[in-house]
Coordinates of C-alpha atoms in Angstrom, one line a residue:
X1 CA -3.5 -13.6 4.3
X2 CA -3.4 -10.2 5.8
X3 CA -0.3 -9.5 7.8
X4 CA -0.9 -6.7 10.3
X5 CA 1.0 -5.1 13.2
X6 CA 0.4 -2.5 15.8
X7 CA 1.0 0.4 13.4
X8 CA -1.9 2.9 13.5
X9 CA -2.3 2.3 9.8
X10 CA -4.0 -1.0 10.7
X11 CA -6.8 0.7 12.8
X12 CA -9.4 0.3 10.0
X13 CA -8.8 -3.4 10.1
X14 CA -9.2 -3.6 13.9
X15 CA -12.2 -1.3 13.8
X16 CA -13.8 -3.5 11.1
X17 CA -13.5 -6.6 13.4
X18 CA -14.8 -4.8 16.5
X19 CA -18.5 -5.4 15.7
X20 CA -20.7 -8.4 16.3
X21 CA -22.6 -7.7 13.1
X22 CA -19.5 -7.6 11.0
X23 CA -18.2 -10.8 12.6
X24 CA -21.5 -12.4 11.7
X25 CA -21.1 -11.2 8.1
X26 CA -17.6 -12.8 7.9
X27 CA -19.0 -16.1 9.2
X28 CA -21.8 -16.1 6.7
X29 CA -19.5 -15.3 3.8
X30 CA -17.1 -18.0 4.9
X31 CA -19.7 -20.5 3.7
X32 CA -20.8 -18.9 0.4
X33 CA -20.9 -15.7 -1.5
X34 CA -24.1 -13.6 -0.8
X35 CA -25.6 -10.4 -2.0
X36 CA -26.5 -7.5 0.4
X37 CA -30.2 -8.5 0.4
X38 CA -29.4 -12.0 1.4
X39 CA -27.1 -10.9 4.1
X40 CA -29.7 -8.5 5.4
X41 CA -32.3 -11.2 5.5
X42 CA -30.0 -13.6 7.4
X43 CA -29.1 -10.9 9.9
X44 CA -32.6 -9.4 10.3
X45 CA -31.3 -5.9 9.3
X46 CA -32.0 -3.4 6.6
X47 CA -30.0 -3.5 3.4
X48 CA -28.8 0.1 4.1
X49 CA -27.3 -1.0 7.5
X50 CA -25.7 -4.1 5.9
X51 CA -24.2 -1.9 3.1
X52 CA -22.6 0.3 5.7
X53 CA -21.0 -2.7 7.4
X54 CA -19.8 -4.1 4.1
X55 CA -18.1 -0.8 3.2
X56 CA -16.1 -1.0 6.5
X57 CA -15.1 -4.6 5.8
X58 CA -14.1 -3.6 2.2
X59 CA -11.9 -0.8 3.4
X60 CA -10.2 -3.2 5.8
X61 CA -9.5 -5.6 2.9
X62 CA -11.5 -8.4 4.5
X63 CA -14.4 -8.4 2.0
X64 CA -14.6 -7.7 -1.7
X65 CA -17.7 -7.0 -3.8
X66 CA -18.5 -6.9 -7.5
X67 CA -21.7 -6.2 -9.5
X68 CA -23.0 -9.3 -11.2
X69 CA -25.9 -9.8 -13.6
X70 CA -28.3 -12.4 -12.2
X71 CA -31.9 -13.4 -12.8
X72 CA -32.6 -10.3 -14.9
X73 CA -31.1 -7.8 -12.4
X74 CA -27.8 -6.5 -11.1
X75 CA -26.7 -7.7 -7.7
X76 CA -23.8 -6.6 -5.5
X77 CA -22.1 -9.9 -4.6
X78 CA -20.0 -10.1 -1.5
X79 CA -17.1 -12.6 -0.9
X80 CA -14.3 -12.9 1.6
X81 CA -11.1 -11.3 0.2
X82 CA -8.9 -13.1 2.6
X83 CA -9.0 -16.4 4.6
X84 CA -6.7 -15.5 7.5
X85 CA -5.2 -12.5 9.5
X86 CA -1.9 -12.5 11.4
X87 CA -0.9 -9.8 13.8
X88 CA 2.8 -9.2 14.5
X89 CA 3.4 -7.7 17.9
X90 CA 6.4 -5.5 18.6
X91 CA 9.7 -7.4 18.9
X92 CA 10.5 -7.5 22.7
X93 CA 14.2 -7.7 21.8
X94 CA 14.1 -4.2 20.2
X95 CA 14.1 -1.1 22.3
X96 CA 11.3 0.9 20.6
X97 CA 13.1 4.1 21.5
X98 CA 16.0 3.1 19.3
X99 CA 14.5 4.0 15.9
X100 CA 14.9 6.7 13.4
X101 CA 11.8 7.5 11.3
X102 CA 11.3 9.6 8.2
X103 CA 8.2 10.1 6.0
X104 CA 8.9 10.7 2.3
X105 CA 5.9 12.2 0.3
X106 CA 5.2 10.3 -2.9
X107 CA 5.9 13.3 -5.1
X108 CA 9.5 13.8 -3.7
X109 CA 11.1 11.4 -6.2
X110 CA 14.5 12.5 -7.5
X111 CA 14.5 10.4 -10.6
X112 CA 12.0 8.6 -12.8
X113 CA 11.5 6.8 -16.1
X114 CA 7.9 5.9 -16.8
X115 CA 5.5 5.1 -19.7
X116 CA 1.7 5.6 -19.8
X117 CA -0.9 5.1 -18.7
X118 CA 0.3 7.6 -16.1
X119 CA -0.7 10.6 -14.0
X120 CA 0.1 12.5 -10.9
X121 CA -2.2 14.6 -8.6
X122 CA -2.3 16.6 -5.4
X123 CA -5.2 16.6 -3.0
X124 CA -6.5 19.7 -4.8
X125 CA -6.0 18.9 -8.5
X126 CA -4.5 16.9 -11.3
X127 CA -1.0 18.0 -12.2
X128 CA -1.2 18.5 -16.0
X129 CA -2.9 15.9 -18.1
X130 CA -3.4 12.2 -18.0
X131 CA -0.9 10.0 -19.8
X132 CA 1.8 12.6 -20.3
X133 CA 5.1 11.8 -18.4
X134 CA 6.4 15.3 -18.9
X135 CA 4.2 16.4 -16.0
X136 CA 6.2 14.3 -13.6
X137 CA 8.7 17.1 -13.9
X138 CA 6.2 19.8 -12.9
X139 CA 7.5 21.6 -9.7
X140 CA 4.1 21.1 -8.1
X141 CA 4.8 17.3 -8.1
X142 CA 6.4 17.8 -4.7
X143 CA 2.9 18.2 -3.3
X144 CA 1.5 15.1 -5.0
X145 CA -0.5 12.6 -3.0
X146 CA -0.9 10.0 -5.7
X147 CA 1.0 8.9 -8.8
X148 CA 0.6 6.0 -11.3
X149 CA 2.3 4.6 -14.4
X150 CA 2.2 1.6 -16.7
X151 CA 5.9 0.5 -16.4
X152 CA 9.2 2.1 -15.4
X153 CA 10.2 3.4 -12.0
X154 CA 10.4 6.3 -9.5
X155 CA 13.3 6.7 -7.2
X156 CA 13.6 8.5 -3.8
X157 CA 16.5 9.8 -1.7
X158 CA 16.1 9.0 2.0
X159 CA 18.2 10.8 4.6
X160 CA 20.2 8.6 6.9
X161 CA 20.0 9.8 10.5
X162 CA 22.1 7.0 12.0
X163 CA 24.9 8.4 14.1
X164 CA 28.4 7.0 14.7
X165 CA 28.1 4.0 17.0
X166 CA 24.5 3.2 16.0
X167 CA 24.3 -0.1 14.2
X168 CA 21.2 -0.8 12.1
X169 CA 19.5 -4.1 12.8
X170 CA 16.3 -3.7 10.7
X171 CA 14.8 -1.3 8.2
X172 CA 11.0 -1.1 7.6
X173 CA 9.4 0.5 4.5
X174 CA 5.6 1.0 4.6
X175 CA 3.5 2.2 1.7
X176 CA 0.1 1.8 0.1
X177 CA 0.3 0.2 -3.4
X178 CA -1.7 -1.2 -6.2
X179 CA -1.5 -2.0 -9.9
X180 CA -2.4 0.4 -12.7
X181 CA -5.1 -0.8 -15.2
X182 CA -6.9 1.3 -17.8
X183 CA -9.7 2.5 -15.6
X184 CA -9.8 0.0 -12.7
X185 CA -9.6 -3.8 -12.6
X186 CA -9.3 -5.8 -9.4
X187 CA -7.9 -8.7 -11.4
X188 CA -4.9 -6.9 -12.9
X189 CA -1.7 -8.5 -11.6
X190 CA 1.6 -6.5 -11.6
X191 CA 5.1 -7.5 -10.6
X192 CA 6.4 -4.5 -8.5
X193 CA 10.1 -4.6 -7.8
X194 CA 12.0 -2.8 -5.0
X195 CA 15.7 -1.9 -4.7
X196 CA 17.7 0.0 -2.1
X197 CA 21.1 1.5 -2.8
X198 CA 21.2 -0.3 -6.1
X199 CA 20.6 -3.7 -4.5
X200 CA 17.4 -5.6 -5.5
X201 CA 15.6 -6.5 -2.4
X202 CA 12.6 -8.3 -3.9
X203 CA 9.4 -8.3 -5.9
X204 CA 5.7 -8.4 -4.9
X205 CA 2.8 -9.2 -7.3
X206 CA 0.0 -6.7 -6.8
X207 CA -3.4 -8.4 -7.4
X208 CA -5.2 -5.5 -9.0
X209 CA -6.1 -1.8 -9.4
X210 CA -8.9 -1.1 -6.9
X211 CA -11.8 1.3 -7.6
X212 CA -14.9 -0.6 -6.7
X213 CA -15.6 1.8 -3.8
X214 CA -14.1 5.2 -3.1
X215 CA -10.9 5.3 -1.1
X216 CA -11.4 6.4 2.5
X217 CA -9.3 9.5 1.9
X218 CA -10.1 10.2 -1.7
X219 CA -10.6 14.0 -2.2
X220 CA -14.2 15.0 -3.1
X221 CA -13.2 16.1 -6.6
X222 CA -11.5 12.7 -7.4
X223 CA -13.5 10.8 -10.0
X224 CA -15.1 7.4 -9.3
X225 CA -13.9 4.3 -11.2
X226 CA -10.3 5.3 -11.2
X227 CA -7.5 4.4 -8.7
X228 CA -9.2 4.7 -5.3
X229 CA -7.1 2.6 -2.9
X230 CA -4.3 0.1 -2.6
X231 CA -3.0 -2.5 -0.2
X232 CA -0.7 -1.5 2.7
X233 CA 2.6 -3.3 2.4
X234 CA 5.4 -3.5 5.0
X235 CA 8.8 -4.4 3.7
X236 CA 11.3 -5.4 6.5
X237 CA 15.0 -5.9 5.8
X238 CA 16.7 -7.6 8.7
X239 CA 19.9 -9.6 9.3
X240 CA 18.6 -12.9 7.8
X241 CA 16.7 -11.5 4.8
X242 CA 13.9 -9.4 3.5
X243 CA 10.2 -9.9 4.4
X244 CA 7.0 -8.4 3.0
X245 CA 4.1 -8.5 5.4
X246 CA 6.0 -11.1 7.4
X247 CA 6.6 -13.4 4.5
X248 CA 10.0 -14.2 2.9
X249 CA 10.6 -12.0 -0.1
X250 CA 14.4 -12.4 -0.6
X251 CA 17.6 -13.5 1.1
X252 CA 19.0 -10.0 1.0
X253 CA 20.0 -9.0 4.6
X254 CA 20.5 -5.6 6.1
X255 CA 24.3 -6.0 5.9
X256 CA 24.2 -6.1 2.1
X257 CA 22.5 -2.8 1.3
X258 CA 25.1 -0.3 2.3
X259 CA 23.4 1.8 5.0
X260 CA 26.7 3.6 5.9
X261 CA 26.1 6.6 3.8
X262 CA 24.5 10.1 4.2
X263 CA 21.4 9.0 2.2
X264 CA 19.8 5.9 0.8
X265 CA 18.3 5.5 -2.7
X266 CA 15.0 3.6 -2.8
X267 CA 13.6 2.6 -6.2
X268 CA 10.1 1.1 -6.9
X269 CA 8.9 0.1 -10.3
X270 CA 7.6 -2.4 -12.8
X271 CA 10.2 -3.8 -15.2
X272 CA 9.6 -4.1 -18.9
X273 CA 10.5 -7.8 -18.9
X274 CA 8.4 -8.7 -15.8
X275 CA 5.9 -11.6 -16.1
X276 CA 3.1 -9.3 -15.2
X277 CA 3.5 -5.8 -16.5
X278 CA 0.5 -4.3 -14.8
X279 CA 1.7 -0.9 -13.7
X280 CA 1.9 0.7 -10.3
X281 CA -0.2 3.1 -8.3
X282 CA 1.5 4.7 -5.2
X283 CA -0.8 6.3 -2.7
X284 CA 0.3 9.0 -0.2
X285 CA -1.4 11.5 2.1
X286 CA -4.8 12.6 1.1
X287 CA -5.5 9.5 -1.0
X288 CA -6.3 5.8 -0.6
X289 CA -7.2 4.1 2.7
X290 CA -4.3 4.9 5.0
X291 CA -3.4 8.7 4.6
X292 CA 0.3 8.5 5.0
X293 CA 3.3 8.7 2.7
X294 CA 6.2 6.3 2.3
X295 CA 7.4 5.6 5.9
X296 CA 11.0 4.5 6.6
X297 CA 11.9 3.2 10.1
X298 CA 15.4 2.1 10.8
X299 CA 15.9 0.1 14.1
X300 CA 19.4 0.2 15.6
X301 CA 21.5 -0.8 18.6
X302 CA 23.9 1.5 20.3
X303 CA 27.4 -0.1 20.1
X304 CA 29.3 2.9 21.6
X305 CA 31.4 1.8 24.5
X306 CA 31.1 -1.9 23.6

């Protein structure tokens, strides 16, 4: 299931749905997988036009494609990637003005411990060489828009802008993530763990490392068939537990993570003893499908004078 909200990052999803042709494609694929030629014949359109629509549905995460050998040829087979979509509207109990927001570039990690396969790049170039963790110490890493590693972690310091008398009631962390396979592999599960201020807040299993089509914001120099895009994930820590895309992830509540300090420490990684050690790719500005870095939003209520 896709769990969306009113964040602008979900505009590609809503744009993909805002087309009678693309809705027809979804209805056709709900019954069976089809190749582009079959879809074109069913819709009375050219294969080129259908291919354009399929790309939009792929970028939105609704449709997935793969090349399959069949009847002596190679066909691009299309299937639905998801079976349902939920949209979470803003909480009417929260004053949208009472929020502090900060964006942390993916290269602004303050600590790391990783093993190959790995790499790091800016929108202009690779930083150093593939599979050499030493380049994660290169000063130019601060400008990175993508990083990946086989196992280990990266850690970030997040400034706390809460003032005296402002009580946090929810914290949202939004980022684009995927696994890290040698090359790319859409069926490459990886157990990605998250912690905040030393408190484990949960784990999410990434389905794969996506590179079947180019990421919407991949730089022109970025090679094909390597990490192209991930899945947008929204972690929400609230009073009664932690959610990811609206689904329960852990029972850790916001009162358990120690937000009463000048900065918070956020760690994301793949543990050596995880069931699925499939690496991690973290997409920031200039890469992937969403063109933003790690977003932190803390919602609060003003208790001064209460």
